[in-house]
Tab-separated table of C-alpha atoms in Angstrom:
chain	number	residue	atom	x	y	z
A	1	MET	CA	-8.353	-92.863	56.946
A	2	SER	CA	-8.292	-90.881	53.768
A	3	ARG	CA	-5.560	-87.588	54.173
A	4	ILE	CA	-5.642	-84.753	52.452
A	5	THR	CA	-2.597	-83.046	50.788
A	6	GLN	CA	-2.488	-79.511	49.147
A	7	ARG	CA	-0.160	-79.780	46.068
A	8	GLY	CA	2.939	-78.575	46.661
A	9	ALA	CA	2.839	-78.666	50.791
A	10	THR	CA	4.828	-80.293	52.898
A	11	GLY	CA	3.201	-82.320	55.178
A	12	PRO	CA	-0.909	-83.898	54.899
A	13	LEU	CA	-4.066	-82.303	56.792
A	14	ALA	CA	-6.305	-84.868	57.964
A	15	LEU	CA	-9.468	-84.706	56.443
A	16	VAL	CA	-11.363	-86.608	59.234
A	17	ALA	CA	-11.098	-85.396	62.880
A	18	ASN	CA	-12.790	-87.254	66.075
A	19	GLY	CA	-14.669	-89.299	63.166
A	20	THR	CA	-16.594	-86.345	61.860
A	21	PHE	CA	-15.391	-84.573	58.482
A	22	GLN	CA	-13.896	-81.543	59.191
A	23	THR	CA	-15.925	-77.797	58.723
A	24	SER	CA	-14.750	-74.367	59.645
A	25	THR	CA	-16.059	-70.912	60.282
A	26	ASP	CA	-12.199	-69.271	59.857
A	27	SER	CA	-13.037	-66.665	57.722
A	28	SER	CA	-8.945	-66.759	56.636
A	29	LEU	CA	-9.750	-69.891	54.755
A	30	GLY	CA	-11.041	-67.074	52.456
A	31	THR	CA	-8.152	-66.944	50.684
A	32	LEU	CA	-7.899	-70.284	50.048
A	33	LEU	CA	-11.007	-70.985	47.634
A	34	GLY	CA	-11.062	-72.964	45.059
A	35	SER	CA	-7.439	-74.343	46.160
A	36	ARG	CA	-7.387	-77.556	44.691
A	37	TRP	CA	-6.342	-80.646	47.044
A	38	ASP	CA	-5.009	-84.390	46.868
A	39	LEU	CA	-6.180	-87.303	48.974
A	40	SER	CA	-4.254	-89.924	49.370
A	41	ASP	CA	-6.240	-92.522	47.504
A	42	GLY	CA	-6.405	-90.113	44.049
A	43	ARG	CA	-8.912	-88.018	44.645
A	44	GLU	CA	-8.861	-84.449	44.677
A	45	VAL	CA	-10.947	-81.826	46.586
A	46	ARG	CA	-11.880	-78.473	46.439
A	47	LEU	CA	-12.355	-75.717	49.278
A	48	GLY	CA	-15.245	-74.128	49.380
A	49	GLN	CA	-17.697	-71.635	51.494
A	50	VAL	CA	-21.590	-72.842	51.481
A	51	ALA	CA	-23.679	-69.956	50.786
A	52	THR	CA	-25.303	-67.999	53.072
A	53	GLY	CA	-28.899	-69.647	53.695
A	54	THR	CA	-28.223	-73.116	52.271
A	55	THR	CA	-27.311	-76.281	54.189
A	56	VAL	CA	-24.603	-78.913	52.442
A	57	VAL	CA	-25.930	-82.886	52.317
A	58	PRO	CA	-23.619	-85.480	51.362
A	59	GLY	CA	-23.633	-87.253	47.412
A	60	LYS	CA	-25.091	-84.326	45.478
A	61	MET	CA	-23.427	-81.807	43.308
A	62	TYR	CA	-23.035	-77.753	44.258
A	63	GLN	CA	-21.918	-75.155	41.962
A	64	SER	CA	-20.499	-71.718	42.913
A	65	ALA	CA	-21.878	-68.559	43.650
A	66	ALA	CA	-24.137	-67.534	40.426
A	67	PHE	CA	-22.822	-64.825	37.906
A	68	ILE	CA	-24.463	-61.600	38.350
A	69	GLY	CA	-25.681	-60.103	34.612
A	70	ASP	CA	-25.550	-56.314	35.993
A	71	HIS	CA	-21.594	-56.970	36.558
A	72	GLN	CA	-21.088	-58.067	33.477
A	73	ASN	CA	-19.916	-56.221	29.926
A	74	LEU	CA	-19.254	-53.005	32.375
A	75	ALA	CA	-17.527	-49.673	30.873
A	76	THR	CA	-14.216	-48.954	32.866
A	77	THR	CA	-14.370	-45.193	33.712
A	78	ALA	CA	-10.381	-45.238	35.243
A	79	VAL	CA	-6.892	-47.396	34.266
A	80	GLN	CA	-3.863	-47.656	36.705
A	81	ALA	CA	-0.751	-49.126	35.497
A	82	TYR	CA	0.505	-51.524	37.487
A	83	SER	CA	4.440	-50.067	38.400
A	84	ALA	CA	7.559	-49.519	40.340
A	85	ASN	CA	7.633	-53.259	41.217
A	86	GLY	CA	4.140	-53.964	42.298
A	87	ASN	CA	4.373	-50.787	45.288
A	88	VAL	CA	1.652	-48.841	42.865
A	89	PRO	CA	-0.331	-51.934	41.743
A	90	ALA	CA	-2.751	-52.057	38.521
A	91	LYS	CA	-6.530	-50.961	38.999
A	92	VAL	CA	-9.530	-50.880	37.072
A	93	THR	CA	-12.946	-48.317	37.794
A	94	VAL	CA	-15.636	-49.669	36.405
A	95	THR	CA	-19.314	-48.143	36.992
A	96	LEU	CA	-21.646	-51.026	38.262
A	97	GLY	CA	-25.167	-52.138	36.926
A	98	SER	CA	-27.952	-52.109	39.233
A	99	THR	CA	-26.562	-55.019	41.658
A	100	ALA	CA	-24.163	-53.014	44.647
A	101	VAL	CA	-21.390	-54.558	45.694
A	102	THR	CA	-20.029	-55.681	49.033
A	103	ALA	CA	-16.503	-54.670	50.078
A	104	ASN	CA	-14.000	-57.580	48.534
A	105	GLN	CA	-16.889	-59.817	47.456
A	106	PHE	CA	-14.782	-60.524	43.825
A	107	ARG	CA	-11.845	-60.729	46.066
A	108	GLY	CA	-9.885	-63.990	44.213
A	109	GLY	CA	-12.423	-63.990	41.657
A	110	TYR	CA	-11.973	-62.722	38.225
A	111	MET	CA	-12.126	-59.696	35.532
A	112	ILE	CA	-12.353	-60.935	32.491
A	113	VAL	CA	-11.711	-58.039	29.519
A	114	ASN	CA	-15.053	-58.869	27.427
A	115	ASP	CA	-14.409	-56.283	24.196
A	116	ALA	CA	-12.259	-53.663	22.548
A	117	THR	CA	-8.961	-52.914	24.498
A	118	GLY	CA	-7.396	-55.548	25.885
A	119	GLU	CA	-10.002	-58.231	25.178
A	120	GLY	CA	-9.513	-61.834	26.160
A	121	GLN	CA	-7.416	-61.572	29.110
A	122	THR	CA	-8.192	-62.752	32.711
A	123	LEU	CA	-7.358	-60.712	35.555
A	124	LYS	CA	-7.403	-61.510	38.740
A	125	ILE	CA	-8.960	-59.252	41.410
A	126	ALA	CA	-7.274	-58.500	44.502
A	127	SER	CA	-9.123	-56.485	46.715
A	128	HIS	CA	-12.303	-53.756	46.120
A	129	PRO	CA	-14.405	-51.848	48.430
A	130	ALA	CA	-17.614	-51.744	48.271
A	131	ALA	CA	-20.532	-49.618	46.367
A	132	ASP	CA	-23.760	-48.819	45.263
A	133	ALA	CA	-25.843	-49.637	42.309
A	134	ALA	CA	-24.926	-47.991	39.307
A	135	ALA	CA	-22.238	-46.776	41.079
A	136	THR	CA	-18.394	-46.680	40.045
A	137	CYS	CA	-16.266	-49.284	41.834
A	138	ALA	CA	-12.205	-49.288	41.681
A	139	PHE	CA	-10.730	-53.030	41.594
A	140	THR	CA	-7.262	-53.541	42.406
A	141	LEU	CA	-5.609	-56.517	40.440
A	142	GLU	CA	-3.004	-58.989	41.105
A	143	ASP	CA	-0.986	-58.554	38.347
A	144	GLY	CA	-0.339	-56.204	35.766
A	145	PRO	CA	-2.938	-56.780	32.635
A	146	THR	CA	-0.141	-57.433	29.363
A	147	THR	CA	-2.384	-55.056	26.977
A	148	ALA	CA	-3.062	-52.481	28.736
A	149	LEU	CA	-6.674	-51.015	29.031
A	150	VAL	CA	-8.518	-48.105	27.931
A	151	ALA	CA	-10.669	-45.871	30.303
A	152	ALA	CA	-14.082	-45.634	28.229
A	153	THR	CA	-12.677	-48.303	25.459
A	154	SER	CA	-12.164	-51.424	27.623
A	155	GLU	CA	-15.358	-53.865	28.645
A	156	VAL	CA	-14.860	-56.126	31.304
A	157	SER	CA	-17.177	-58.842	32.974
A	158	LEU	CA	-17.031	-59.673	37.447
A	159	THR	CA	-16.311	-63.143	37.996
A	160	PRO	CA	-16.916	-64.612	41.557
A	161	PRO	CA	-14.110	-66.643	43.172
A	162	GLU	CA	-14.139	-70.064	42.196
A	163	GLY	CA	-15.418	-72.408	45.841
A	164	SER	CA	-17.370	-68.712	46.980
A	165	GLY	CA	-21.281	-68.673	47.508
A	166	ILE	CA	-21.495	-72.368	47.184
A	167	ILE	CA	-25.442	-73.483	46.727
A	168	ILE	CA	-27.061	-76.306	44.987
A	169	MET	CA	-26.607	-77.283	41.609
A	170	PRO	CA	-29.936	-75.869	40.164
A	171	THR	CA	-31.564	-77.705	37.322
A	172	THR	CA	-30.430	-74.804	34.810
A	173	ALA	CA	-26.725	-73.528	36.326
A	174	THR	CA	-26.723	-70.119	36.875
A	175	GLY	CA	-22.867	-70.047	37.750
A	176	ALA	CA	-19.521	-72.763	37.893
A	177	VAL	CA	-19.522	-76.919	38.849
A	178	PHE	CA	-17.912	-76.682	41.732
A	179	GLY	CA	-18.048	-80.125	42.748
A	180	ALA	CA	-19.619	-83.129	44.808
A	181	SER	CA	-20.416	-83.020	48.611
A	182	LEU	CA	-18.877	-85.952	50.903
A	183	TYR	CA	-20.688	-84.817	54.658
A	184	ASN	CA	-22.920	-82.038	56.222
A	185	VAL	CA	-22.023	-78.794	55.709
A	186	ALA	CA	-23.594	-76.051	57.923
A	187	ALA	CA	-24.244	-72.486	56.061
A	188	SER	CA	-21.226	-69.970	55.423
A	189	ALA	CA	-19.101	-72.787	56.543
A	190	TYR	CA	-15.749	-73.792	54.320
A	191	ALA	CA	-15.193	-77.507	53.361
A	192	PHE	CA	-14.013	-79.761	50.659
A	193	PHE	CA	-15.194	-80.635	48.391
A	194	VAL	CA	-15.112	-83.688	45.589
A	195	THR	CA	-13.760	-82.572	41.838
A	196	LYS	CA	-12.114	-85.869	40.464
A	197	GLY	CA	-12.636	-89.799	41.574
A	198	ILE	CA	-15.369	-91.866	42.892
A	199	THR	CA	-17.753	-90.564	44.835
A	200	SER	CA	-21.212	-90.708	45.480
A	201	VAL	CA	-24.378	-88.787	43.599
A	202	LEU	CA	-27.687	-88.902	43.543
A	203	GLY	CA	-28.992	-90.150	39.839
A	204	ASP	CA	-32.126	-88.678	37.982
A	205	GLY	CA	-33.269	-91.739	35.594
A	206	THR	CA	-31.112	-95.046	34.920
A	207	LEU	CA	-27.533	-94.497	34.884
A	208	THR	CA	-25.396	-96.635	32.480
A	209	ILE	CA	-22.532	-97.894	33.536
A	210	GLY	CA	-19.080	-96.482	31.299
A	211	SER	CA	-21.847	-92.972	30.022
A	212	ALA	CA	-20.567	-89.469	30.483
A	213	VAL	CA	-22.750	-88.254	33.004
A	214	SER	CA	-23.814	-84.296	33.233
A	215	CYS	CA	-25.757	-82.123	36.264
A	216	SER	CA	-29.410	-83.239	35.711
A	217	ASN	CA	-31.609	-80.507	34.428
A	218	ALA	CA	-34.836	-82.031	36.112
A	219	VAL	CA	-33.548	-82.861	39.412
A	220	ALA	CA	-31.660	-80.388	41.229
A	221	GLY	CA	-28.433	-81.766	42.687
A	222	SER	CA	-28.356	-85.159	40.725
A	223	VAL	CA	-26.482	-86.534	37.513
A	224	GLU	CA	-28.000	-88.232	34.141
A	225	ASN	CA	-26.675	-89.851	31.257
A	226	GLY	CA	-24.525	-87.051	29.455
A	227	VAL	CA	-26.252	-84.466	27.637
A	228	ILE	CA	-23.631	-82.834	25.714
A	229	ALA	CA	-25.538	-79.080	26.012
A	230	GLN	CA	-25.403	-79.843	29.625
A	231	GLY	CA	-21.798	-80.293	29.744
A	232	PHE	CA	-19.971	-83.832	31.234
A	233	VAL	CA	-19.008	-84.432	35.013
A	234	GLY	CA	-17.667	-87.622	35.009
A	235	THR	CA	-18.562	-90.991	34.014
A	236	CYS	CA	-20.759	-93.216	35.404
A	237	ALA	CA	-19.331	-96.413	37.434
A	238	PHE	CA	-22.078	-98.216	38.028
A	239	THR	CA	-25.264	-98.769	36.508
A	240	GLY	CA	-27.578	-96.573	38.874
A	241	VAL	CA	-31.193	-96.598	39.639
A	242	ASP	CA	-33.305	-93.768	39.386
A	243	THR	CA	-33.183	-91.639	42.560
A	244	GLU	CA	-30.677	-93.423	43.957
A	245	TYR	CA	-27.059	-92.612	45.035
A	246	ARG	CA	-24.425	-94.402	42.588
A	247	ALA	CA	-20.698	-94.392	42.233
A	248	VAL	CA	-19.469	-91.511	39.734
A	249	VAL	CA	-16.031	-90.688	38.389
A	250	LEU	CA	-16.041	-87.404	38.311
A	251	ASN	CA	-13.671	-85.048	36.411
A	252	VAL	CA	-14.998	-81.627	37.269
């Protein structure tokens, strides 16, 4: 039986319990979304939470929550600098586009400084309140930027936490590829997805042994022989038949 160990952890966590793969609805796992864990057989998995209304089946590719256009390229209205050894956290207030945010929707995700002063920085989001569409919203950051942002000058974009809102990989990606499913998972539950190593994945077309593979742009959740424009997610380990599942060495 495979056993799982988080990198740096002092002991293993069983991947299976009572003959079934583990899932959980424990909301405290939200702080571990996207974390990488090692299986004793050399594979790597990450923890994700399935989106509401989505159920997961084995052997398909899944992505994290879709990026929201109304949460990109946002104007900043206020900037609070990190100070007093963190007793005063860094905080950036932005004006949202035409889509509201729920409380802590982006906790564990990132604020990308996409333009003007401080551009190029990736800042992890610690917390934020709910806010209406087109309203302002203050995002508390885990650390302060190394180059200070300037209100009304710096522009930022919001990135969902990896592993949140997992959905089947669509034929046109709307978010970051997360990994392949190992087992059935109910909507809204937490579970592990394979990111590195051999796993079964649905094939679109005849997969060629040794060929790089990409997420398919024709069949949701499947892979096809590699297409540069679609990015690569691994290598075919055994020649595959269209619509069947074959071993793929993932590298997501």
